[in-house]
PDB file of C-alpha atoms in Angstrom:
ATOM      1  CA  MET R   9      -0.212   0.234   0.159  1.00 83.00           C
ATOM      2  CA  ASP R  10       1.864   3.555  -0.638  1.00 94.00           C
ATOM      3  CA  ASP R  11       2.410   5.893   2.136  1.00 96.00           C
ATOM      4  CA  LEU R  12       0.051   8.104   3.543  1.00 97.00           C
ATOM      5  CA  ILE R  13       2.364  11.553   4.410  1.00 98.00           C
ATOM      6  CA  ILE R  14       0.951  13.819   6.585  1.00 98.00           C
ATOM      7  CA  ALA R  15       2.871  17.304   7.352  1.00 97.00           C
ATOM      8  CA  GLY R  16       5.936  15.836   5.315  1.00 97.00           C
ATOM      9  CA  GLU R  17       6.142  12.936   7.441  1.00 98.00           C
ATOM     10  CA  LYS R  18       5.765   9.714   6.116  1.00 98.00           C
ATOM     11  CA  PHE R  19       3.275   6.439   7.434  1.00 98.00           C
ATOM     12  CA  SER R  20       3.080   3.595   6.047  1.00 97.00           C
ATOM     13  CA  SER R  21      -0.029   2.024   8.055  1.00 98.00           C
ATOM     14  CA  ARG R  22      -3.309   4.431   7.031  1.00 98.00           C
ATOM     15  CA  LEU R  23      -5.203   3.301  10.273  1.00 98.00           C
ATOM     16  CA  ILE R  24      -5.074   5.188  13.068  1.00 98.00           C
ATOM     17  CA  MET R  25      -5.743   4.458  16.580  1.00 97.00           C
ATOM     18  CA  GLY R  26      -7.457   5.806  19.418  1.00 95.00           C
ATOM     19  CA  THR R  27      -6.597   4.103  22.705  1.00 94.00           C
ATOM     20  CA  GLY R  28     -10.031   4.656  24.842  1.00 91.00           C
ATOM     21  CA  GLY R  29     -12.043   2.447  26.249  1.00 90.00           C
ATOM     22  CA  ALA R  30      -9.808  -0.456  26.072  1.00 91.00           C
ATOM     23  CA  PRO R  31     -10.485  -3.006  29.673  1.00 92.00           C
ATOM     24  CA  SER R  32      -6.539  -2.910  30.078  1.00 93.00           C
ATOM     25  CA  LEU R  33      -3.080  -1.907  28.789  1.00 94.00           C
ATOM     26  CA  GLU R  34      -2.355  -5.374  28.019  1.00 94.00           C
ATOM     27  CA  VAL R  35      -5.511  -5.676  25.618  1.00 95.00           C
ATOM     28  CA  LEU R  36      -4.782  -2.224  23.787  1.00 96.00           C
ATOM     29  CA  ASP R  37      -0.870  -3.281  22.967  1.00 96.00           C
ATOM     30  CA  GLN R  38      -2.375  -6.767  21.955  1.00 97.00           C
ATOM     31  CA  ALA R  39      -4.544  -4.522  19.528  1.00 97.00           C
ATOM     32  CA  LEU R  40      -2.333  -2.318  18.733  1.00 97.00           C
ATOM     33  CA  ALA R  41      -0.431  -4.591  17.783  1.00 97.00           C
ATOM     34  CA  ALA R  42      -2.530  -6.225  15.381  1.00 98.00           C
ATOM     35  CA  SER R  43      -3.834  -3.054  13.538  1.00 98.00           C
ATOM     36  CA  GLY R  44      -0.570  -2.675  12.574  1.00 97.00           C
ATOM     37  CA  THR R  45      -0.683   1.611  13.036  1.00 98.00           C
ATOM     38  CA  GLU R  46       1.934   3.725  13.195  1.00 98.00           C
ATOM     39  CA  LEU R  47       0.211   6.268  14.934  1.00 97.00           C
ATOM     40  CA  THR R  48      -2.112   6.438  17.973  1.00 97.00           C
ATOM     41  CA  THR R  49      -4.544   9.323  20.180  1.00 97.00           C
ATOM     42  CA  VAL R  50      -4.251  10.294  23.948  1.00 96.00           C
ATOM     43  CA  ALA R  51      -5.977  12.292  25.985  1.00 96.00           C
ATOM     44  CA  MET R  52      -3.963  14.399  28.398  1.00 96.00           C
ATOM     45  CA  ARG R  53      -5.813  14.519  31.934  1.00 94.00           C
ATOM     46  CA  ARG R  54      -5.277  15.448  36.105  1.00 94.00           C
ATOM     47  CA  LEU R  55      -2.298  12.792  37.059  1.00 92.00           C
ATOM     48  CA  ASP R  56      -3.524  10.444  39.079  1.00 91.00           C
ATOM     49  CA  PRO R  57      -0.538   9.344  41.654  1.00 87.00           C
ATOM     50  CA  SER R  58      -2.047   5.722  41.642  1.00 86.00           C
ATOM     51  CA  ALA R  59      -2.125   5.024  38.289  1.00 84.00           C
ATOM     52  CA  ARG R  60      -0.438   1.452  37.430  1.00 82.00           C
ATOM     53  CA  GLY R  61       1.330   1.611  34.297  1.00 85.00           C
ATOM     54  CA  SER R  62       1.271   4.352  31.442  1.00 90.00           C
ATOM     55  CA  VAL R  63      -0.373   4.317  28.401  1.00 93.00           C
ATOM     56  CA  LEU R  64       2.735   6.417  26.777  1.00 93.00           C
ATOM     57  CA  ASP R  65       4.810   3.371  27.977  1.00 93.00           C
ATOM     58  CA  VAL R  66       2.469   1.158  25.779  1.00 94.00           C
ATOM     59  CA  LEU R  67       3.124   3.471  22.718  1.00 95.00           C
ATOM     60  CA  ARG R  68       6.833   4.068  22.784  1.00 94.00           C
ATOM     61  CA  GLY R  69       7.103   0.018  22.878  1.00 95.00           C
ATOM     62  CA  ARG R  70       5.330  -0.700  20.525  1.00 96.00           C
ATOM     63  CA  GLY R  71       7.286   2.822  17.871  1.00 96.00           C
ATOM     64  CA  ILE R  72       4.236   4.479  17.431  1.00 97.00           C
ATOM     65  CA  LYS R  73       3.541   7.980  17.258  1.00 97.00           C
ATOM     66  CA  VAL R  74       1.778   9.629  19.685  1.00 97.00           C
ATOM     67  CA  LEU R  75      -1.191  12.064  18.703  1.00 97.00           C
ATOM     68  CA  PRO R  76      -2.620  14.480  21.666  1.00 97.00           C
ATOM     69  CA  ASN R  77      -5.733  15.544  21.439  1.00 97.00           C
ATOM     70  CA  THR R  78      -8.088  17.372  23.446  1.00 97.00           C
ATOM     71  CA  ALA R  79     -11.120  15.489  24.232  1.00 95.00           C
ATOM     72  CA  GLY R  80     -13.123  16.872  26.832  1.00 93.00           C
ATOM     73  CA  CYS R  81     -12.527  20.704  25.683  1.00 96.00           C
ATOM     74  CA  PHE R  82     -15.343  22.678  25.310  1.00 97.00           C
ATOM     75  CA  THR R  83     -14.236  25.814  24.622  1.00 97.00           C
ATOM     76  CA  ALA R  84     -11.120  27.320  21.816  1.00 98.00           C
ATOM     77  CA  GLY R  85      -9.392  28.795  25.108  1.00 97.00           C
ATOM     78  CA  GLU R  86      -8.986  25.557  26.386  1.00 96.00           C
ATOM     79  CA  ALA R  87      -8.277  23.163  23.774  1.00 97.00           C
ATOM     80  CA  VAL R  88      -5.374  25.597  23.303  1.00 97.00           C
ATOM     81  CA  LEU R  89      -3.811  25.400  26.619  1.00 96.00           C
ATOM     82  CA  THR R  90      -4.445  21.263  26.165  1.00 97.00           C
ATOM     83  CA  ALA R  91      -2.749  21.523  23.214  1.00 98.00           C
ATOM     84  CA  ARG R  92      -0.133  23.507  25.028  1.00 97.00           C
ATOM     85  CA  LEU R  93       0.404  21.285  28.370  1.00 96.00           C
ATOM     86  CA  ALA R  94       0.402  17.829  25.282  1.00 97.00           C
ATOM     87  CA  ARG R  95       3.462  19.799  23.591  1.00 97.00           C
ATOM     88  CA  GLU R  96       5.045  20.102  26.860  1.00 96.00           C
ATOM     89  CA  ALA R  97       4.312  16.514  28.504  1.00 95.00           C
ATOM     90  CA  LEU R  98       5.363  14.506  25.185  1.00 96.00           C
ATOM     91  CA  GLY R  99       7.213  17.003  23.318  1.00 95.00           C
ATOM     92  CA  THR R 100       5.346  17.069  19.842  1.00 96.00           C
ATOM     93  CA  ASN R 101       3.447  19.873  18.575  1.00 97.00           C
ATOM     94  CA  TRP R 102       1.195  17.731  16.469  1.00 98.00           C
ATOM     95  CA  VAL R 103      -2.661  17.376  18.210  1.00 98.00           C
ATOM     96  CA  LYS R 104      -5.986  15.875  17.116  1.00 98.00           C
ATOM     97  CA  LEU R 105      -8.072  19.166  17.849  1.00 98.00           C
ATOM     98  CA  GLU R 106     -11.595  18.556  19.013  1.00 98.00           C
ATOM     99  CA  VAL R 107     -13.610  20.989  20.810  1.00 98.00           C
ATOM    100  CA  ILE R 108     -16.913  19.292  21.317  1.00 97.00           C
ATOM    101  CA  ALA R 109     -20.584  20.880  21.822  1.00 96.00           C
ATOM    102  CA  ASP R 110     -22.338  19.280  24.027  1.00 94.00           C
ATOM    103  CA  GLU R 111     -21.835  15.927  26.638  1.00 92.00           C
ATOM    104  CA  ARG R 112     -25.239  13.719  25.017  1.00 93.00           C
ATOM    105  CA  THR R 113     -24.113  14.143  21.437  1.00 93.00           C
ATOM    106  CA  LEU R 114     -20.288  14.814  21.366  1.00 94.00           C
ATOM    107  CA  LEU R 115     -20.782  16.437  18.537  1.00 96.00           C
ATOM    108  CA  PRO R 116     -17.837  18.871  17.768  1.00 97.00           C
ATOM    109  CA  ASP R 117     -18.293  22.138  17.719  1.00 98.00           C
ATOM    110  CA  PRO R 118     -17.125  24.514  14.139  1.00 98.00           C
ATOM    111  CA  ILE R 119     -16.388  27.743  15.547  1.00 98.00           C
ATOM    112  CA  GLU R 120     -14.659  27.060  18.765  1.00 98.00           C
ATOM    113  CA  THR R 121     -12.720  24.217  16.504  1.00 98.00           C
ATOM    114  CA  PHE R 122     -12.004  26.911  13.826  1.00 98.00           C
ATOM    115  CA  ASP R 123     -11.404  29.627  16.238  1.00 98.00           C
ATOM    116  CA  ALA R 124      -8.443  27.311  17.971  1.00 98.00           C
ATOM    117  CA  ALA R 125      -7.438  25.996  14.750  1.00 98.00           C
ATOM    118  CA  GLU R 126      -6.506  28.764  13.360  1.00 98.00           C
ATOM    119  CA  ARG R 127      -4.377  30.084  17.188  1.00 98.00           C
ATOM    120  CA  LEU R 128      -2.627  26.557  17.235  1.00 98.00           C
ATOM    121  CA  VAL R 129      -1.474  27.192  13.718  1.00 98.00           C
ATOM    122  CA  ALA R 130      -0.119  30.441  14.701  1.00 98.00           C
ATOM    123  CA  ASP R 131       1.636  28.567  17.262  1.00 98.00           C
ATOM    124  CA  GLY R 132       3.524  26.141  14.923  1.00 98.00           C
ATOM    125  CA  PHE R 133       0.997  23.570  15.888  1.00 98.00           C
ATOM    126  CA  VAL R 134       0.285  20.421  12.723  1.00 98.00           C
ATOM    127  CA  VAL R 135      -3.240  20.678  13.034  1.00 98.00           C
ATOM    128  CA  LEU R 136      -5.506  18.156  13.397  1.00 98.00           C
ATOM    129  CA  PRO R 137      -8.987  18.882  13.679  1.00 98.00           C
ATOM    130  CA  TYR R 138     -12.348  16.983  14.513  1.00 98.00           C
ATOM    131  CA  ILE R 139     -15.264  17.700  12.655  1.00 98.00           C
ATOM    132  CA  GLY R 140     -18.870  17.184  11.154  1.00 97.00           C
ATOM    133  CA  ASP R 141     -18.905  15.967   7.300  1.00 98.00           C
ATOM    134  CA  ASP R 142     -19.441  19.942   6.300  1.00 98.00           C
ATOM    135  CA  PRO R 143     -17.667  20.428   2.775  1.00 98.00           C
ATOM    136  CA  ALA R 144     -17.235  23.802   3.938  1.00 98.00           C
ATOM    137  CA  LEU R 145     -15.532  24.342   7.152  1.00 98.00           C
ATOM    138  CA  ALA R 146     -13.357  21.653   5.844  1.00 98.00           C
ATOM    139  CA  ARG R 147     -12.111  23.808   2.892  1.00 98.00           C
ATOM    140  CA  ARG R 148     -11.788  26.798   5.925  1.00 98.00           C
ATOM    141  CA  LEU R 149      -9.501  24.725   8.286  1.00 98.00           C
ATOM    142  CA  GLU R 150      -7.509  23.993   4.932  1.00 98.00           C
ATOM    143  CA  GLN R 151      -7.131  26.842   3.937  1.00 98.00           C
ATOM    144  CA  ALA R 152      -6.423  27.964   7.848  1.00 98.00           C
ATOM    145  CA  GLY R 153      -3.472  26.121   7.484  1.00 98.00           C
ATOM    146  CA  CYS R 154      -4.581  22.458   9.153  1.00 98.00           C
ATOM    147  CA  ALA R 155      -2.264  19.781   8.095  1.00 98.00           C
ATOM    148  CA  ALA R 156      -5.238  17.475   7.360  1.00 98.00           C
ATOM    149  CA  VAL R 157      -9.238  17.417   8.262  1.00 98.00           C
ATOM    150  CA  MET R 158     -11.374  14.812  10.353  1.00 98.00           C
ATOM    151  CA  PRO R 159     -14.795  14.592   9.738  1.00 98.00           C
ATOM    152  CA  LEU R 160     -16.650  12.168  11.210  1.00 98.00           C
ATOM    153  CA  GLY R 161     -18.373   9.420   9.743  1.00 97.00           C
ATOM    154  CA  ALA R 162     -21.166   9.340  13.193  1.00 97.00           C
ATOM    155  CA  PRO R 163     -21.007  10.184  16.659  1.00 95.00           C
ATOM    156  CA  ILE R 164     -18.139   9.140  18.681  1.00 94.00           C
ATOM    157  CA  GLY R 165     -18.326   5.755  20.184  1.00 93.00           C
ATOM    158  CA  SER R 166     -22.060   5.221  18.042  1.00 95.00           C
ATOM    159  CA  GLY R 167     -20.947   2.377  15.662  1.00 96.00           C
ATOM    160  CA  LEU R 168     -23.321   4.331  13.494  1.00 97.00           C
ATOM    161  CA  GLY R 169     -20.696   3.902   9.914  1.00 97.00           C
ATOM    162  CA  ILE R 170     -20.743   6.891   7.658  1.00 98.00           C
ATOM    163  CA  ARG R 171     -23.993   8.312   8.084  1.00 97.00           C
ATOM    164  CA  ASN R 172     -23.931  11.088   4.668  1.00 97.00           C
ATOM    165  CA  PRO R 173     -21.352   9.429   2.598  1.00 98.00           C
ATOM    166  CA  HIS R 174     -22.050  11.784  -0.009  1.00 98.00           C
ATOM    167  CA  ASN R 175     -20.247  14.641   2.331  1.00 98.00           C
ATOM    168  CA  ILE R 176     -17.330  12.886   2.523  1.00 98.00           C
ATOM    169  CA  GLU R 177     -16.944  12.423  -1.011  1.00 98.00           C
ATOM    170  CA  LEU R 178     -17.182  16.161  -1.124  1.00 98.00           C
ATOM    171  CA  ILE R 179     -14.451  16.909   1.252  1.00 98.00           C
ATOM    172  CA  VAL R 180     -12.585  14.465  -0.817  1.00 98.00           C
ATOM    173  CA  GLU R 181     -12.850  16.220  -3.825  1.00 98.00           C
ATOM    174  CA  ALA R 182     -11.953  19.127  -2.409  1.00 97.00           C
ATOM    175  CA  ALA R 183      -9.017  18.869  -0.057  1.00 97.00           C
ATOM    176  CA  GLY R 184      -5.527  19.202  -0.871  1.00 97.00           C
ATOM    177  CA  VAL R 185      -4.603  17.616   2.534  1.00 98.00           C
ATOM    178  CA  PRO R 186      -5.194  14.085   3.927  1.00 98.00           C
ATOM    179  CA  VAL R 187      -8.997  13.320   5.000  1.00 98.00           C
ATOM    180  CA  ILE R 188      -9.161  11.410   7.991  1.00 98.00           C
ATOM    181  CA  LEU R 189     -12.037   9.128   8.929  1.00 98.00           C
ATOM    182  CA  ASP R 190     -12.826  10.134  12.380  1.00 96.00           C
ATOM    183  CA  ALA R 191     -15.569   8.110  14.258  1.00 95.00           C
ATOM    184  CA  GLY R 192     -18.838   6.904  14.000  1.00 96.00           C
ATOM    185  CA  ILE R 193     -16.549   3.499  12.453  1.00 97.00           C
ATOM    186  CA  GLY R 194     -18.948   0.007  13.966  1.00 97.00           C
ATOM    187  CA  THR R 195     -16.860  -2.522  12.122  1.00 98.00           C
ATOM    188  CA  ALA R 196     -14.325  -3.539   9.273  1.00 98.00           C
ATOM    189  CA  SER R 197     -17.273  -2.327   6.291  1.00 98.00           C
ATOM    190  CA  ASP R 198     -16.758   1.412   7.238  1.00 98.00           C
ATOM    191  CA  ALA R 199     -13.902   1.315   7.473  1.00 98.00           C
ATOM    192  CA  ALA R 200     -13.665   0.507   3.972  1.00 98.00           C
ATOM    193  CA  LEU R 201     -16.346   2.064   2.521  1.00 98.00           C
ATOM    194  CA  ALA R 202     -13.985   5.482   4.319  1.00 98.00           C
ATOM    195  CA  MET R 203     -11.113   4.180   2.057  1.00 98.00           C
ATOM    196  CA  GLU R 204     -13.483   3.309  -1.293  1.00 98.00           C
ATOM    197  CA  LEU R 205     -14.619   7.661  -0.843  1.00 98.00           C
ATOM    198  CA  GLY R 206     -11.085   8.469  -0.940  1.00 98.00           C
ATOM    199  CA  CYS R 207     -10.165   9.440   2.616  1.00 98.00           C
ATOM    200  CA  ASP R 208      -6.696   9.043   3.419  1.00 98.00           C
ATOM    201  CA  ALA R 209      -6.958   7.466   6.581  1.00 98.00           C
ATOM    202  CA  VAL R 210      -9.617   5.918   9.191  1.00 98.00           C
ATOM    203  CA  LEU R 211      -9.091   6.621  13.096  1.00 98.00           C
ATOM    204  CA  LEU R 212     -11.175   4.261  15.630  1.00 97.00           C
ATOM    205  CA  ALA R 213     -10.674   3.500  19.088  1.00 96.00           C
ATOM    206  CA  THR R 214     -13.893   2.384  20.477  1.00 96.00           C
ATOM    207  CA  ALA R 215     -14.766  -0.371  17.587  1.00 97.00           C
ATOM    208  CA  VAL R 216     -11.810  -1.956  18.657  1.00 97.00           C
ATOM    209  CA  THR R 217     -11.162  -1.589  21.815  1.00 96.00           C
ATOM    210  CA  ARG R 218     -14.751  -2.292  23.292  1.00 96.00           C
ATOM    211  CA  ALA R 219     -15.396  -5.603  20.535  1.00 96.00           C
ATOM    212  CA  GLN R 220     -15.614  -8.991  22.572  1.00 97.00           C
ATOM    213  CA  ARG R 221     -12.241  -9.878  20.731  1.00 97.00           C
ATOM    214  CA  PRO R 222      -9.943  -6.406  20.994  1.00 97.00           C
ATOM    215  CA  ASP R 223      -7.048  -7.859  18.682  1.00 97.00           C
ATOM    216  CA  LEU R 224      -9.545  -9.766  15.995  1.00 98.00           C
ATOM    217  CA  MET R 225     -10.997  -6.598  15.496  1.00 98.00           C
ATOM    218  CA  ALA R 226      -7.810  -4.616  15.178  1.00 98.00           C
ATOM    219  CA  ALA R 227      -6.572  -6.963  12.880  1.00 98.00           C
ATOM    220  CA  ALA R 228     -10.071  -6.871  10.712  1.00 98.00           C
ATOM    221  CA  MET R 229      -9.576  -3.043  10.522  1.00 98.00           C
ATOM    222  CA  ARG R 230      -6.103  -3.327   9.408  1.00 98.00           C
ATOM    223  CA  GLY R 231      -7.309  -5.544   6.505  1.00 98.00           C
ATOM    224  CA  ALA R 232     -10.071  -3.696   5.623  1.00 98.00           C
ATOM    225  CA  VAL R 233      -8.220  -0.066   5.495  1.00 98.00           C
ATOM    226  CA  GLN R 234      -5.989  -1.560   2.941  1.00 98.00           C
ATOM    227  CA  ALA R 235      -8.879  -3.071   0.752  1.00 98.00           C
ATOM    228  CA  GLY R 236     -10.764  -0.451  -0.014  1.00 98.00           C
ATOM    229  CA  ARG R 237      -7.234   1.696  -0.183  1.00 98.00           C
ATOM    230  CA  LEU R 238      -6.852  -0.782  -2.906  1.00 98.00           C
ATOM    231  CA  ALA R 239     -10.545  -0.812  -4.286  1.00 98.00           C
ATOM    232  CA  ARG R 240     -10.344   3.435  -4.387  1.00 97.00           C
ATOM    233  CA  GLN R 241      -7.254   2.844  -6.065  1.00 97.00           C
ATOM    234  CA  ALA R 242      -8.403   0.017  -8.437  1.00 97.00           C
ATOM    235  CA  GLY R 243     -11.718   2.206  -9.502  1.00 96.00           C
ATOM    236  CA  ARG R 244     -14.376   0.292  -9.101  1.00 95.00           C
ATOM    237  CA  ILE R 245     -17.058  -0.176 -12.125  1.00 95.00           C
ATOM    238  CA  PRO R 246     -19.982   1.725 -12.319  1.00 94.00           C
ATOM    239  CA  ARG R 247     -23.239   1.105 -10.706  1.00 93.00           C
ATOM    240  CA  ARG R 248     -26.230  -0.102 -13.568  1.00 94.00           C
ATOM    241  CA  ARG R 249     -29.661  -0.329 -13.403  1.00 95.00           C
ATOM    242  CA  TYR R 250     -29.175  -3.775 -15.399  1.00 94.00           C
ATOM    243  CA  ALA R 251     -27.304  -6.665 -15.567  1.00 92.00           C
ATOM    244  CA  GLU R 252     -24.357  -6.751 -18.402  1.00 88.00           C
ATOM    245  CA  ALA R 253     -23.336 -10.140 -18.858  1.00 88.00           C
ATOM    246  CA  SER R 254     -20.059 -11.392 -18.392  1.00 87.00           C
ATOM    247  CA  SER R 255     -20.004 -13.775 -20.548  1.00 89.00           C
ATOM    248  CA  PRO R 256     -20.257 -13.925 -24.854  1.00 87.00           C
ATOM    249  CA  MET R 257     -24.009 -14.208 -25.078  1.00 82.00           C
ATOM    250  CA  THR R 258     -23.811 -16.086 -28.618  1.00 82.00           C
ATOM    251  CA  PRO R 259     -23.044 -19.525 -28.775  1.00 80.00           C
TER     252      PRO R 259
ATOM    253  CA  MET I  12      -0.364  30.126  52.295  1.00 93.00           C
ATOM    254  CA  ARG I  13      -3.071  27.751  50.559  1.00 94.00           C
ATOM    255  CA  VAL I  14      -3.469  26.229  46.906  1.00 95.00           C
ATOM    256  CA  THR I  15      -4.776  23.787  44.685  1.00 95.00           C
ATOM    257  CA  ILE I  16      -3.565  21.325  42.844  1.00 95.00           C
ATOM    258  CA  ASN I  17      -5.463  19.372  40.240  1.00 95.00           C
ATOM    259  CA  GLY I  18      -8.382  20.952  42.239  1.00 93.00           C
ATOM    260  CA  SER I  19      -7.509  19.950  45.713  1.00 93.00           C
ATOM    261  CA  PRO I  20      -6.830  22.673  48.434  1.00 95.00           C
ATOM    262  CA  ARG I  21      -3.577  22.335  49.926  1.00 94.00           C
ATOM    263  CA  GLU I  22      -1.870  24.284  52.300  1.00 94.00           C
ATOM    264  CA  VAL I  23       2.303  24.912  51.294  1.00 93.00           C
ATOM    265  CA  PRO I  24       5.231  26.279  52.573  1.00 94.00           C
ATOM    266  CA  ASP I  25       5.440  30.127  51.202  1.00 93.00           C
ATOM    267  CA  GLY I  26       8.254  29.721  48.343  1.00 92.00           C
ATOM    268  CA  THR I  27       6.829  26.635  47.208  1.00 95.00           C
ATOM    269  CA  THR I  28       8.050  26.331  43.745  1.00 96.00           C
ATOM    270  CA  VAL I  29       6.189  24.176  41.161  1.00 95.00           C
ATOM    271  CA  ALA I  30       8.817  22.423  40.953  1.00 95.00           C
ATOM    272  CA  GLN I  31       7.999  21.470  44.804  1.00 94.00           C
ATOM    273  CA  ALA I  32       4.525  20.966  43.360  1.00 94.00           C
ATOM    274  CA  VAL I  33       4.526  18.472  41.428  1.00 94.00           C
ATOM    275  CA  ARG I  34       6.950  15.946  43.516  1.00 93.00           C
ATOM    276  CA  ILE I  35       3.686  16.106  46.420  1.00 92.00           C
ATOM    277  CA  LEU I  36       1.892  13.928  43.257  1.00 90.00           C
ATOM    278  CA  THR I  37       4.545  12.479  41.227  1.00 88.00           C
ATOM    279  CA  THR I  38       8.578  12.275  40.935  1.00 87.00           C
ATOM    280  CA  ALA I  39       8.214  11.593  37.469  1.00 83.00           C
ATOM    281  CA  THR I  40       9.492  14.958  35.564  1.00 79.00           C
ATOM    282  CA  THR I  41       8.695  13.191  31.669  1.00 86.00           C
ATOM    283  CA  GLY I  42       5.421  13.189  30.149  1.00 91.00           C
ATOM    284  CA  VAL I  43       4.130  15.213  33.093  1.00 94.00           C
ATOM    285  CA  ALA I  44       2.901  18.948  31.895  1.00 96.00           C
ATOM    286  CA  VAL I  45       2.115  21.652  34.492  1.00 96.00           C
ATOM    287  CA  ALA I  46      -0.703  25.001  33.867  1.00 96.00           C
ATOM    288  CA  LEU I  47      -0.198  27.751  36.381  1.00 96.00           C
ATOM    289  CA  ASN I  48      -3.133  29.769  36.728  1.00 96.00           C
ATOM    290  CA  ASP I  49      -4.391  28.401  33.092  1.00 94.00           C
ATOM    291  CA  GLU I  50      -0.820  29.113  31.670  1.00 95.00           C
ATOM    292  CA  VAL I  51       2.237  26.486  30.696  1.00 96.00           C
ATOM    293  CA  VAL I  52       4.842  26.767  33.003  1.00 96.00           C
ATOM    294  CA  THR I  53       7.594  25.168  31.352  1.00 94.00           C
ATOM    295  CA  ARG I  54       9.607  22.265  32.787  1.00 93.00           C
ATOM    296  CA  GLY I  55      12.487  24.537  32.695  1.00 93.00           C
ATOM    297  CA  SER I  56      11.009  26.504  34.984  1.00 95.00           C
ATOM    298  CA  TRP I  57       9.562  24.480  37.459  1.00 95.00           C
ATOM    299  CA  ASP I  58      12.039  25.323  39.762  1.00 94.00           C
ATOM    300  CA  THR I  59      12.260  28.913  39.364  1.00 95.00           C
ATOM    301  CA  THR I  60       8.474  29.555  39.817  1.00 95.00           C
ATOM    302  CA  ALA I  61       7.092  30.077  43.312  1.00 94.00           C
ATOM    303  CA  LEU I  62       3.670  29.548  43.904  1.00 95.00           C
ATOM    304  CA  GLY I  63       1.448  32.831  45.367  1.00 93.00           C
ATOM    305  CA  ASP I  64      -1.094  32.223  47.893  1.00 93.00           C
ATOM    306  CA  SER I  65      -4.933  31.447  45.779  1.00 94.00           C
ATOM    307  CA  ASP I  66      -2.807  30.024  42.979  1.00 96.00           C
ATOM    308  CA  ARG I  67      -4.430  27.037  40.931  1.00 96.00           C
ATOM    309  CA  VAL I  68      -1.590  24.558  39.312  1.00 96.00           C
ATOM    310  CA  GLU I  69      -2.531  21.645  36.635  1.00 95.00           C
ATOM    311  CA  VAL I  70      -0.036  18.642  36.964  1.00 95.00           C
ATOM    312  CA  LEU I  71      -1.830  16.476  33.359  1.00 95.00           C
ATOM    313  CA  THR I  72      -0.122  13.245  31.547  1.00 94.00           C
ATOM    314  CA  ALA I  73      -1.477  11.919  28.777  1.00 94.00           C
ATOM    315  CA  VAL I  74      -3.855   8.649  29.114  1.00 94.00           C
ATOM    316  CA  GLN I  75      -5.964   6.457  27.420  1.00 93.00           C
ATOM    317  CA  GLY I  76      -8.448   8.086  25.405  1.00 87.00           C
ATOM    318  CA  GLY I  77      -9.496   9.727  21.664  1.00 81.00           C
TER     319      GLY I  77
END
C-alpha cells in the first residue's frame, strides 16, 4: 500500500488508532500490535498518583508516534491550553483538535474548533481538526493551515458507520490535505467504505477496544483499510440498473 | 499559604515552587506538564517559579483516550 503523508511525515499504515475504552493496557497493547498502526491518540488529564502503568509506555514499546488530542474541551481557550500542555508533556507539536459542543452528542463545535485551529496554527502546531461532515468547514480549515481534516462518520462511540457518504466524497474531492475519517466506525466494512470513498486514513478506537475480541477486530480493521485503499486506487465499476453479461451471449 | 493542586486545596509553605508542587503528586518529570493559573509553565522554569496564595496548579499527563 502507498504511504500516507501528513505534514511531510510518512506512515505506511493508514489506520490511526485511539486508545480510549480498552479494558486494560495489556489488551490495548495487543490490539495496537494487531492493527499495525503507526500513529495513535492519547488524551491529557490530571495526573493520578495511584495510576499503574502508562499508555505512553505502551506506545513507546511499540514504536508508535503519539498524537495528543484535546478531548473534553468545550472552548477554543481550553483546547489551546490543552494542546500547549500536551506539547510540553509529550514533546510533539502535533495535535488532534477536538472541541465538543455538548456531552450528549459529543458533536464537534465548528466555531470553537475553527477559532482554536487558527490560534494553534499560528503557534506552530500541526493541527488535525475533528469536524462534522461539512465540506465548507473542511475547506476553511485547510485554508487556515491545518495539516489534515478529520470529518466524522457518525457520533463518537456510536458505531453507526458513515451516515453521509456523499458529504465525505465532497470533502475528499475538494481537499488538498489528507482526509481522515474519524468517529462512528462500527465494524470493518465501515472502515473499508471510508477508504473506498477516497479518505486517506481512518481513525477509530471504540470499534476495536470495546469489541469482544479487540485484537481480532484490530486485525480486521487493518485488512479493511488496506482493501478499501486498493479498491479506491483500482477504480470501481459503475453501478448499472440492469445486468451486463460477463460471458459471451452468442453460442 | 493555600493553593489548589489538581482541584484539591492544599496548605503549602511560602516559597513553594512548581517543582515542589509536582513532587507532591509524582516523582516523574517526563510525560508531565504543568499549568499555573491556566498558563503553561515550561519544565525549565519549574524550579524557579514560586507559587502565590490562591494559585491554581494543574499537573497533567497522557491517559487513554480518543
